[in-house]
Coordinates of C-alpha atoms and ligand atoms in Angstrom, one line a residue:
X194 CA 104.4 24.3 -22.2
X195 CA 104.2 26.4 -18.9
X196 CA 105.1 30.0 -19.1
X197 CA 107.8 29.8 -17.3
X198 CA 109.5 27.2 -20.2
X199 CA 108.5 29.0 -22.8
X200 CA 110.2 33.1 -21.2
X201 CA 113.6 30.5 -20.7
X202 CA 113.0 29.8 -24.3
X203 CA 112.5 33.1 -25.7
X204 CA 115.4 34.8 -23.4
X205 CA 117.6 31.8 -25.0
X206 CA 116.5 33.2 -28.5
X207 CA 117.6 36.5 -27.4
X208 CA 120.9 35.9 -26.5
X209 CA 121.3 33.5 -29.7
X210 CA 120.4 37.0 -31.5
X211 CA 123.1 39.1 -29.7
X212 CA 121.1 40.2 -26.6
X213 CA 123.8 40.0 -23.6
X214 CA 122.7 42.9 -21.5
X215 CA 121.4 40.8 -18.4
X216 CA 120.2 44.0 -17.0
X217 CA 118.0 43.7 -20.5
X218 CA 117.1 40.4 -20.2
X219 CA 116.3 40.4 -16.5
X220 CA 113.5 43.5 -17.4
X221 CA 112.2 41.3 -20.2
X222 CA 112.0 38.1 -17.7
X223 CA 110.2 40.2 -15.3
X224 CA 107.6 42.3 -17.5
X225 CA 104.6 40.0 -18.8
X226 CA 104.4 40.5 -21.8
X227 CA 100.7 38.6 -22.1
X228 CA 99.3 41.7 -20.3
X229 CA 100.1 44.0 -23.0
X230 CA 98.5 42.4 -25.7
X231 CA 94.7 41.6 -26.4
X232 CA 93.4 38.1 -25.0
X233 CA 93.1 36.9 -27.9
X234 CA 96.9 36.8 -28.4
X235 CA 97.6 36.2 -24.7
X236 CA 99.0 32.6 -25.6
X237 CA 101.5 33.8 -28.2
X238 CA 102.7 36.7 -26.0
X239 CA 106.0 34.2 -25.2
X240 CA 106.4 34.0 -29.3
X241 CA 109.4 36.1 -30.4
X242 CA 106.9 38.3 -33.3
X243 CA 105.1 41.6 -33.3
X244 CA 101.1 40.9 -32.5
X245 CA 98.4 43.4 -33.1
X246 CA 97.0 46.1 -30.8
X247 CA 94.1 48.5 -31.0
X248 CA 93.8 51.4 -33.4
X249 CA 95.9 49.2 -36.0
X250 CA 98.8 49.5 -34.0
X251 CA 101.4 47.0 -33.3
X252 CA 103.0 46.0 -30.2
X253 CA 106.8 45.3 -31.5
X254 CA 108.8 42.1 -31.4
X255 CA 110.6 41.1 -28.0
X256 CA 113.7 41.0 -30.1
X257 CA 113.6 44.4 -31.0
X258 CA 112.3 45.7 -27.6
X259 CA 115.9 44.2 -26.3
X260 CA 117.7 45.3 -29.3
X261 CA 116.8 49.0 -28.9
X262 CA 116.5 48.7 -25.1
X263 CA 120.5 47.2 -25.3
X264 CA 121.1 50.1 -28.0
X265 CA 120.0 53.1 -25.6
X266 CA 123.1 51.7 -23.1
X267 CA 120.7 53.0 -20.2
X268 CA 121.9 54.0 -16.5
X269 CA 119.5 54.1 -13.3
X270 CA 120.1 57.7 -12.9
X271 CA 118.9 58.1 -16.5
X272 CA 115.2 60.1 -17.4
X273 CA 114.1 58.7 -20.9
X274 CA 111.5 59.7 -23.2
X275 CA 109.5 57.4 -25.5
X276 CA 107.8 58.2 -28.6
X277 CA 104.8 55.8 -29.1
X278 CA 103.3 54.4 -25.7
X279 CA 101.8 52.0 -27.6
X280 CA 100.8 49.0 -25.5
X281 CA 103.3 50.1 -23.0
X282 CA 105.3 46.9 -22.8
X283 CA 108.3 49.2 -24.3
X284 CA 107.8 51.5 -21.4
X285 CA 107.1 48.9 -18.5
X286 CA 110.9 47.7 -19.8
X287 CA 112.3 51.2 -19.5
X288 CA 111.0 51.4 -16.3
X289 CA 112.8 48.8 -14.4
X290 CA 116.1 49.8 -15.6
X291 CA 116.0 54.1 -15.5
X292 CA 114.9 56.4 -13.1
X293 CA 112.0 58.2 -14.8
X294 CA 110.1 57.4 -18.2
X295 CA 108.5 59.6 -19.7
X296 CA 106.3 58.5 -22.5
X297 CA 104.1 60.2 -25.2
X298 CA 101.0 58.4 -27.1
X299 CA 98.7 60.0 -30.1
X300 CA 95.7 57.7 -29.1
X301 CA 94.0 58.5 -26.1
X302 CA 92.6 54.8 -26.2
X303 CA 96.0 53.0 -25.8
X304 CA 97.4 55.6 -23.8
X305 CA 94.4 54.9 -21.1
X306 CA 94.7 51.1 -21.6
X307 CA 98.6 51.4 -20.7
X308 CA 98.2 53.1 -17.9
X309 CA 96.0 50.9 -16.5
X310 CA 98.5 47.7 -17.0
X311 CA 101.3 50.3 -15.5
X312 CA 98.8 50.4 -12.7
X313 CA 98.5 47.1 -11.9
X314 CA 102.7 46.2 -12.3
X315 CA 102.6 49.1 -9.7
X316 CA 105.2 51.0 -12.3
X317 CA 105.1 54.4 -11.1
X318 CA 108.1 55.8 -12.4
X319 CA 106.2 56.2 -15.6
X320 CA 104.5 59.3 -16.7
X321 CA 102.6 59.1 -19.4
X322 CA 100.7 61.8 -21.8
X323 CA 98.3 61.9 -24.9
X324 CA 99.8 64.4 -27.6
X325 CA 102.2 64.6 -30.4
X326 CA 105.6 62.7 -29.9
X327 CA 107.4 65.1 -32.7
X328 CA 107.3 67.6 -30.5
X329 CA 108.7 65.7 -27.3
X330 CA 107.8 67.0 -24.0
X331 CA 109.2 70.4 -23.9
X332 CA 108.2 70.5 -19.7
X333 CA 110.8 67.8 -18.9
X334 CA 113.4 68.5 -21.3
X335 CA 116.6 67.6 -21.7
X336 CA 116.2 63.6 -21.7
X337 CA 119.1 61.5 -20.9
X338 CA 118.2 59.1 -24.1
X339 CA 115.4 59.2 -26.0
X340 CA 113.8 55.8 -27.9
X341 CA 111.2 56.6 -31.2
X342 CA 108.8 53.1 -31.7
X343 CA 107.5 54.3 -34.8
X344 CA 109.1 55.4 -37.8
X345 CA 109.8 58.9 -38.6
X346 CA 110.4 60.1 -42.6
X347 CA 114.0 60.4 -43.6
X348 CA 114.9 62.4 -40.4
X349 CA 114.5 62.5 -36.7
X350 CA 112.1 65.4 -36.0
X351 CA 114.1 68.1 -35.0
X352 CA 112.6 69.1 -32.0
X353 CA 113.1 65.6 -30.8
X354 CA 117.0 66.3 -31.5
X355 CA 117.0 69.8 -29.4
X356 CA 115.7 68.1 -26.5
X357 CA 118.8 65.7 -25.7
X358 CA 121.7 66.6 -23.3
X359 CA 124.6 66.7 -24.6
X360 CA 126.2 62.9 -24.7
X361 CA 122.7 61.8 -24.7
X362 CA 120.8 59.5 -27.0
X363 CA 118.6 58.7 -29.4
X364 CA 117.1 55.7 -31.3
X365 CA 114.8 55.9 -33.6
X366 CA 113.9 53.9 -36.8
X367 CA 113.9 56.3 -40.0
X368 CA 112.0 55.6 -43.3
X369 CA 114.4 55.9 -46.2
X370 CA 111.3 54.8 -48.9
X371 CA 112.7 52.7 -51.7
X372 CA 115.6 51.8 -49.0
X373 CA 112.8 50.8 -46.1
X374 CA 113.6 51.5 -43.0
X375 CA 116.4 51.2 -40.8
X376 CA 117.0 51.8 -36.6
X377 CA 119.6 54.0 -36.2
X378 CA 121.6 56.0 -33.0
X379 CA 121.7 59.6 -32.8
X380 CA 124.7 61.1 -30.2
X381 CA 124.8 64.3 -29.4
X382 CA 128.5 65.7 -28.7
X383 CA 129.2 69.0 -27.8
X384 CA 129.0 70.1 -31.4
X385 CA 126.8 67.6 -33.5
X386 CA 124.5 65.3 -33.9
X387 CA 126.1 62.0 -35.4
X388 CA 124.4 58.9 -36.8
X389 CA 124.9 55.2 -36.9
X390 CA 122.9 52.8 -38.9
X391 CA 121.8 49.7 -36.7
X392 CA 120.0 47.1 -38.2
X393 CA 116.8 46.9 -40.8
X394 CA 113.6 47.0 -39.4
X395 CA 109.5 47.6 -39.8
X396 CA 107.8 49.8 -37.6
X397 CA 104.1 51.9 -38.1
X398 CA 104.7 55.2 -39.2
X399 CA 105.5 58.3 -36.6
X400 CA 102.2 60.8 -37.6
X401 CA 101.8 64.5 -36.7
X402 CA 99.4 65.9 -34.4
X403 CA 96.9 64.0 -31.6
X404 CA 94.5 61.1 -33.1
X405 CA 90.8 62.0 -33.0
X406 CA 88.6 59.7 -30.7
X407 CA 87.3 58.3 -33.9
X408 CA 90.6 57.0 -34.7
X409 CA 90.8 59.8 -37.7
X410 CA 94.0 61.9 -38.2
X411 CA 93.4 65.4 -37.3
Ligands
SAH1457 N1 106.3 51.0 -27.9 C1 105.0 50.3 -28.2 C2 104.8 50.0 -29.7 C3 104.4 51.2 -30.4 S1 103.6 51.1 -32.0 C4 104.8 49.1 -27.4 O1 105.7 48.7 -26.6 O2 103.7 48.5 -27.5 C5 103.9 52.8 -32.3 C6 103.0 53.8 -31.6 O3 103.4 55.1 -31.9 C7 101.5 53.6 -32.0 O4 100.7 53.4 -30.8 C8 101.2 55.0 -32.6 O5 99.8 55.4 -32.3 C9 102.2 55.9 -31.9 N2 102.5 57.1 -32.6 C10 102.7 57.4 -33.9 N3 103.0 58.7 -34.2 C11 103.0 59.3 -32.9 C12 103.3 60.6 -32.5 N4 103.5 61.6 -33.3 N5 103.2 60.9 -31.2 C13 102.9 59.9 -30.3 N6 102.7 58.6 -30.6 C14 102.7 58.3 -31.9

């Protein structure tokens, strides 16, 4: 099957799932996705699963890149931060639809490799740093929305929180234990914070503080 088959395919699946932002879809149709994942796993970069990146990370389903992309209810204007750079596909998204992304990685080595890739899509709305997500990016604050690709314990860090305007926000999967974990939207009104459960889902685990070049946890 040529590429261009199977991306009609999976933007079919998509929409079969409840994907019917066509700003959404159009970002997904236009990103390749086979550049953000080793080479090994270029041929299955059109299949609608999670695939392996370095450092035992994961690059995340398309499926859920829409869903949480469709979930943030982005406008141009709007400067978004992402926790977990990852492979960057998540970002390369953002970008196409938002003014400015801003996005935060723990692993110098992905960080560097996504880069590169934002490079050569000539994304350069993108800025993108090597420290610790939980603490969000204090410099650029507030954020329009913000979007968590790993999975913090029981609650959004609160620093994370502080650093949304006021209507803005947040999603972020949270890890409940014996009740797994579960995406879910943060707005911020005027006076609160309030919460709504999305939909089940798996991520790797949001850890404090930078990774060590060795790939060990400071
Ligand atoms: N958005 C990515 C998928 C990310 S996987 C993509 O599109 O490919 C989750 C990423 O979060 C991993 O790369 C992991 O290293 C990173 N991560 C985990 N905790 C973090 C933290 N506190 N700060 C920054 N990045 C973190």
């Amino acid at each position: 099957m040529t590429p261009d088959v199977r991306m009609i395919r999976l933007l079919m699946e998509l929409r079969r799932h409840g994907i019917a932002d066509t700003g959404v879809l159009s970002a997904l149709e236009t990103t390749p996705r086979e550049m953000f994942v080793p080479e090994v796993f270029a041929d299955r970069a059109f299949d609608n699963t999670a695939l392996p990146i370095d450092e035992g990370q994961t690059i995340s389903q398309p499926f859920i890149v829409a869903y949480m992309t469709q979930a943030l209810e982005l406008k141009p204007t709007h400067r978004v931060l992402e926790v977990g750079t990852g492979s960057g596909y998540q970002a390369a998204i953002l970008a196409k639809l938002v003014k400015r992304v801003y996005t935060i990685e723990r692993h110098a080595a992905l960080q560097e490799q996504a880069v590169e890739r934002f490079k050569k899509l000539h994304l350069f709305n993108i800025d993108a740093r090597v420290s610790d997500g939980m603490r969000g990016w204090p410099g650029q604050a507030p954020f329009d929305r913000i979007i968590v690709t790993a999975a913090a314990r029981e609650k959004p860090p609160a620093e994370l929180l502080n650093q949304l305007v006021i209507k803005g926000s947040m999603v972020i999967p949270i890890d409940r234990g014996v009740d797994g974990q579960v995406l879910v939207r943060i707005r911020r009104t005027a006076h609160e914070f309030q919460s709504t459960d999305l939909l089940p889902v798996k991520f790797v685990p949001l850890l404090e503080g930078v990774a060590k070049n060795d790939g060990a946890v400071e």
